[in-house]
Amino acid sequence: MTDSIMSKAATMEIPINSNGDTGTLPEDDSLEQAAKRQWSLGEKVGSSRGPRDLQQVMVSGPNLNETSIVSGGYGGTAEGIIPTSSIKDLRMKARRNSVPPVILSQSRQYQGPNMNHSSSSSSMTAEEATKGVAVEKIEQVKKWGLNTYKCTKQMISERFGRGSRTVDLELEAQIEVLRDTKRKYESVLRLARALTNHFYNMVQTQHALGDTFADLSQKSPELRDEFGFNAETQKLLCKNGETLLGAINFFVSSINTLVNKTMEDTLMTIKLYENARLEFDAYRTDLEELSAGPKDAVTMARIETAQQQYQVQKDKYERLRSDVIIKIKFLEENKVKVMHKQLLLFHNAISAYFAGNQQQLEQTLRQFNIKLRPPGADKPSWLEEQ
């Protein structure tokens, strides 16, 4: 029956159109017709299963047990039919050499997280940076603790007389002189402020007394002249007193700058120098103790590290020592220049005031470029109070 069908497919008549031309059929139209007939026969054989849907056949494919493939041409013989068992073997080999569809679908499914690789790498970079900062802080705390322990040990050893310390006799003497000078200048500053306060109260009292005398001269006709003379005298003393207060305030301001800024800055550098000296001695003692011990591999590594730390502390100590020497020298020159001017001002102003020489007192203030505040300048304006 199959041979008759194939022979009929091979000897099909060519259709003629109305103009007598041959129809434009595809090359494989006869083969397709044969395949359709063979497929219809297969459906008749398996009619108990019912007709198959075309879409279902395209998705799942026909059952290999029910179909066969014709490999010959038109009118081919039965030798062109490939058995289904050989097709199964070919498909099994193809499946072994290819990637299963499930794995392909899973790889497509997990393609999304790979696209977020940049965001995950950025988060990892942030975490690594945070860990790096934490490790750096821990190392800093560790170094600070070790340095503090060594310095405390060196300080205790020096106080109990068991440790040696580096001493620069000349520089130590200059530092001690500077500290003593600062204490004496602080005493001068304290006394000058007290004099300013007392003299200010006296000037305010003279001002009030002059106003009272002037008021009484108006209300006492029989003592008008006497009250008037005293009122003018108190007002003149009050004016000269305000001029002297301006000179004293300038003197106090200059001494305060010299003591609490210039000298204090030098003393801060001296404090840093003393701390560097203590650290230098602590690391020097540590190096000496390691050098006196056994010379094994571990100890030699520690000695090398201690030598490097000792050199760093030595450089720091020498640098700060040089800074202290320079600052003490400049401070001494500045102190002499400032105090020469301020002591001359203080002497001339006090002498002119108590001598009653108003012109000399005003000339002293002009000589040192001192400008007095206008009356009532001590009280802030209503804008400044807001």
XYZ file of C-alpha atoms in Angstrom:
386
model
C 0.000 0.000 0.000
C 2.849 2.304 0.811
C 4.470 1.521 -2.568
C 1.250 2.406 -4.364
C 0.977 5.714 -2.527
C 4.581 6.680 -3.319
C 4.144 5.682 -6.949
C 1.017 7.803 -7.171
C 2.849 10.737 -5.596
C 5.611 10.336 -8.164
C 3.243 10.192 -11.139
C 0.898 13.038 -10.175
C -0.394 15.098 -13.062
C 0.920 18.636 -13.395
C -1.983 21.117 -13.094
C -2.681 23.450 -15.980
C -4.116 26.920 -15.459
C -6.614 28.704 -17.663
C -3.892 30.101 -19.959
C -2.294 26.739 -20.526
C 0.828 27.618 -18.349
C 2.169 25.359 -15.783
C 1.352 26.140 -12.133
C 4.007 27.555 -9.805
C 4.135 24.807 -7.230
C 7.048 24.392 -4.874
C 9.580 21.728 -5.583
C 8.613 19.634 -2.605
C 4.841 19.864 -3.189
C 4.571 16.212 -4.242
C 6.643 15.185 -1.260
C 4.438 17.220 1.027
C 1.343 15.593 -0.447
C 2.870 12.186 0.175
C 3.766 13.095 3.713
C 0.208 14.338 4.332
C -1.225 11.083 3.029
C 1.187 9.062 5.101
C 0.272 11.182 8.145
C -3.432 10.632 7.490
C -2.823 6.907 7.369
C -1.047 7.131 10.679
C -4.002 9.003 12.117
C -6.371 6.327 10.829
C -4.289 3.647 12.458
C -4.335 5.487 15.720
C -7.864 6.802 15.383
C -8.647 5.548 18.830
C -6.448 8.329 20.193
C -8.289 11.058 18.333
C -6.959 13.758 15.927
C -3.909 15.722 17.103
C -3.781 19.488 17.212
C -1.242 21.056 14.868
C 0.216 23.314 17.568
C 0.562 20.366 19.947
C 2.349 18.383 17.253
C 4.729 21.279 16.589
C 5.538 21.612 20.291
C 5.900 18.005 21.341
C 6.463 16.356 17.936
C 4.900 13.082 16.748
C 5.613 9.843 18.519
C 8.610 8.144 16.981
C 6.960 4.766 17.434
C 4.161 5.808 15.048
C 6.119 7.658 12.325
C 8.831 7.067 9.819
C 10.897 9.423 7.684
C 11.258 9.079 3.917
C 14.778 9.946 2.807
C 14.451 9.079 -0.860
C 13.298 11.177 -3.786
C 10.187 10.914 -5.800
C 9.120 7.340 -6.284
C 11.813 6.050 -3.952
C 11.814 2.487 -2.719
C 11.477 1.163 0.766
C 15.244 1.329 1.241
C 14.937 5.119 1.809
C 12.861 4.704 5.005
C 14.917 5.209 8.213
C 13.815 3.124 11.179
C 12.637 4.929 14.275
C 15.077 3.042 16.497
C 18.049 4.598 14.679
C 16.475 8.046 15.072
C 16.169 7.438 18.825
C 19.863 6.540 18.970
C 20.797 9.688 17.069
C 18.712 11.853 19.407
C 20.239 10.249 22.491
C 23.751 11.033 21.190
C 22.723 14.597 20.413
C 21.357 15.041 23.928
C 24.570 13.738 25.427
C 26.700 16.206 23.430
C 24.435 19.217 23.935
C 23.331 21.299 26.918
C 19.955 20.320 28.355
C 17.176 22.861 27.894
C 16.591 22.987 31.647
C 20.156 24.145 32.251
C 19.834 26.723 29.506
C 16.622 28.038 31.006
C 18.213 28.183 34.449
C 21.197 30.074 33.092
C 18.812 32.556 31.479
C 16.837 32.754 34.693
C 19.947 33.594 36.758
C 21.203 36.112 34.273
C 19.622 38.919 36.328
C 21.959 38.839 39.355
C 24.980 38.913 37.034
C 23.737 42.219 35.682
C 23.896 43.601 39.259
C 27.568 42.684 39.524
C 28.613 46.351 39.520
C 26.347 47.223 42.477
C 27.543 44.218 44.465
C 31.171 45.070 43.705
C 30.595 48.679 44.831
C 29.067 47.453 48.101
C 32.039 45.143 48.599
C 34.370 48.093 47.965
C 32.545 50.168 50.587
C 32.786 47.331 53.099
C 36.489 46.934 52.406
C 37.027 50.684 52.868
C 35.171 50.593 56.195
C 37.231 47.634 57.356
C 40.394 49.445 56.292
C 39.482 52.524 58.336
C 38.678 50.359 61.369
C 41.993 48.513 61.088
C 43.847 51.812 60.763
C 42.183 53.196 63.897
C 42.994 50.035 65.812
C 46.637 50.342 64.768
C 46.704 53.987 65.881
C 45.239 53.099 69.279
C 47.756 50.271 69.606
C 50.689 52.573 68.827
C 49.353 55.237 71.201
C 48.994 52.703 74.017
C 52.504 51.347 73.496
C 53.976 54.847 73.352
C 52.104 55.901 76.508
C 53.309 52.821 78.366
C 56.928 53.479 77.447
C 56.762 57.177 78.351
C 55.054 56.459 81.686
C 57.678 53.872 82.514
C 60.456 56.341 81.659
C 58.849 59.113 83.740
C 58.515 56.881 86.799
C 62.101 55.712 86.405
C 63.349 59.313 86.256
C 61.382 60.377 89.330
C 62.712 57.487 91.394
C 66.243 58.081 90.129
C 66.582 54.767 88.343
C 66.478 56.018 84.764
C 68.757 58.318 82.801
C 67.545 61.403 80.976
C 68.969 63.601 78.241
C 69.875 67.040 79.616
C 70.871 70.203 77.734
C 72.216 72.393 80.566
C 72.312 75.640 78.604
C 68.828 75.241 77.170
C 67.384 74.098 80.499
C 68.781 77.239 82.156
C 67.187 79.479 79.487
C 63.851 77.728 79.932
C 63.965 78.187 83.690
C 64.787 81.903 83.281
C 61.870 82.291 80.877
C 59.425 80.682 83.297
C 60.640 82.863 86.152
C 60.337 85.955 83.950
C 56.801 84.992 83.013
C 55.819 84.657 86.673
C 57.219 88.134 87.463
C 55.540 89.708 84.460
C 52.257 88.111 85.489
C 52.692 89.799 88.864
C 53.307 93.174 87.155
C 50.229 92.630 85.013
C 48.086 91.774 88.031
C 49.256 94.912 89.942
C 48.773 97.169 86.915
C 45.193 95.924 86.536
C 44.555 96.576 90.214
C 45.958 100.121 89.828
C 43.707 100.669 86.822
C 40.623 99.574 88.751
C 41.452 101.745 91.773
C 42.305 104.764 89.670
C 39.143 104.328 87.624
C 37.073 104.380 90.816
C 38.917 107.518 91.942
C 38.229 109.257 88.632
C 34.551 108.334 88.870
C 34.461 109.706 92.402
C 36.104 112.973 91.263
C 33.581 113.238 88.457
C 30.656 112.814 90.866
C 32.237 115.243 93.334
C 32.686 117.893 90.639
C 29.019 117.571 89.599
C 27.949 117.975 93.231
C 30.099 121.076 93.687
C 28.681 122.613 90.517
C 25.119 121.953 91.696
C 25.795 123.485 95.106
C 27.328 126.572 93.509
C 24.004 127.188 91.824
C 21.953 126.639 94.971
C 24.222 128.452 97.476
C 24.685 132.101 96.424
C 26.839 132.883 99.468
C 29.344 130.036 98.508
C 29.022 130.196 94.768
C 32.659 131.064 94.061
C 34.136 128.498 96.471
C 31.973 125.676 95.147
C 32.720 126.791 91.595
C 36.508 126.695 92.079
C 36.378 123.201 93.558
C 34.033 121.978 90.806
C 36.451 123.168 88.105
C 39.405 121.587 89.922
C 37.658 118.200 90.179
C 36.622 118.310 86.569
C 40.202 119.070 85.506
C 41.521 116.218 87.670
C 38.875 113.949 86.209
C 39.934 114.887 82.656
C 43.614 114.300 83.409
C 42.719 111.063 85.182
C 40.913 109.777 82.090
C 44.015 110.612 80.048
C 46.204 108.696 82.491
C 43.747 105.798 82.425
C 44.186 105.613 78.653
C 47.974 105.340 79.073
C 47.697 102.712 81.808
C 45.199 100.660 79.803
C 47.600 100.678 76.849
C 50.396 99.541 79.176
C 48.235 96.720 80.582
C 47.158 95.577 77.101
C 50.745 95.375 75.855
C 51.929 93.453 78.935
C 48.979 91.067 78.588
C 49.879 90.355 74.948
C 53.511 89.770 75.861
C 52.722 87.425 78.752
C 49.641 85.487 77.612
C 50.389 85.234 73.895
C 54.078 85.621 73.060
C 55.512 83.950 76.145
C 52.719 81.359 76.234
C 53.399 80.377 72.626
C 57.067 79.825 73.454
C 56.156 77.813 76.548
C 53.841 75.608 74.458
C 56.755 74.831 72.145
C 58.871 74.084 75.237
C 56.184 71.684 76.447
C 56.244 69.850 73.114
C 60.031 69.745 73.344
C 59.901 68.198 76.823
C 57.411 65.560 75.664
C 59.664 64.752 72.714
C 62.626 64.494 75.082
C 60.706 62.032 77.264
C 59.734 59.908 74.252
C 63.294 60.026 72.961
C 64.659 58.784 76.289
C 61.974 56.091 76.506
C 62.829 54.656 73.081
C 66.551 55.053 73.781
C 66.189 53.031 76.995
C 64.155 50.402 75.154
C 66.869 50.090 72.492
C 69.584 49.806 75.139
C 67.704 47.039 76.965
C 67.187 45.066 73.742
C 70.833 45.493 72.745
C 71.969 44.141 76.114
C 69.887 40.960 75.743
C 70.503 37.776 73.712
C 71.058 38.145 69.968
C 68.665 35.636 68.410
C 66.656 36.093 65.221
C 63.555 37.447 66.946
C 65.565 39.828 69.105
C 67.501 41.123 66.102
C 64.236 41.934 64.328
C 62.988 43.784 67.407
C 66.292 45.644 67.688
C 66.000 46.778 64.085
C 62.454 48.041 64.680
C 63.525 49.777 67.896
C 66.432 51.386 66.042
C 64.061 52.853 63.455
C 61.703 54.179 66.133
C 64.647 55.608 68.051
C 65.828 57.467 64.960
C 62.357 58.929 64.380
C 62.148 60.160 67.980
C 65.659 61.548 67.809
C 64.847 63.601 64.711
C 61.699 64.922 66.375
C 63.625 65.815 69.523
C 66.342 67.660 67.594
C 63.805 69.578 65.521
C 61.833 70.773 68.558
C 65.047 71.618 70.398
C 66.050 73.879 67.516
C 62.575 75.495 67.511
C 62.796 76.237 71.233
C 66.216 77.882 70.906
C 65.005 80.120 68.075
C 61.786 81.110 69.844
C 63.568 81.951 73.101
C 65.971 84.186 71.181
C 63.180 86.036 69.355
C 61.144 86.316 72.551
C 64.021 87.967 74.369
C 64.460 90.523 71.588
C 60.727 91.234 71.419
C 60.469 91.536 75.215
C 63.225 94.145 75.401
C 61.706 96.203 72.589
C 58.164 96.125 73.989
C 59.100 96.760 77.620
C 61.394 99.667 76.726
C 58.476 101.447 75.071
C 55.885 100.556 77.706
C 58.034 101.467 80.724
C 58.859 104.847 79.191
C 55.160 105.474 78.572
C 54.188 104.485 82.096
C 56.856 106.700 83.675
C 56.112 109.814 81.609
C 52.342 109.502 82.070
C 52.477 109.015 85.847
C 55.010 111.846 86.296
C 53.012 114.318 84.178
C 49.744 113.510 85.931
C 50.956 113.878 89.493
C 52.996 116.959 88.530
C 49.808 118.536 87.217
C 51.327 119.026 83.790
C 48.384 118.511 81.504
C 50.270 119.429 78.340
C 53.056 116.931 79.068
C 50.481 114.215 79.732
C 48.718 114.829 76.435
C 52.033 114.987 74.600
C 52.988 111.593 76.051
C 49.842 110.026 74.625
C 50.491 111.586 71.225
C 54.061 110.330 71.328
C 52.903 106.734 71.689
C 49.927 107.107 69.316
C 47.321 106.456 72.014
C 43.790 107.551 71.194
C 41.380 108.127 74.043
C 37.809 106.962 73.909
C 35.215 109.710 73.844
C 33.129 110.182 77.017
C 30.430 107.545 77.351
C 32.192 105.137 74.985
C 32.393 102.484 77.705
C 28.615 102.140 77.659
C 27.413 100.148 74.628
C 24.857 101.712 72.314
C 21.321 100.417 72.050
C 22.213 98.752 68.723
C 25.059 96.793 70.354
C 22.780 95.698 73.168
C 20.317 94.098 70.720
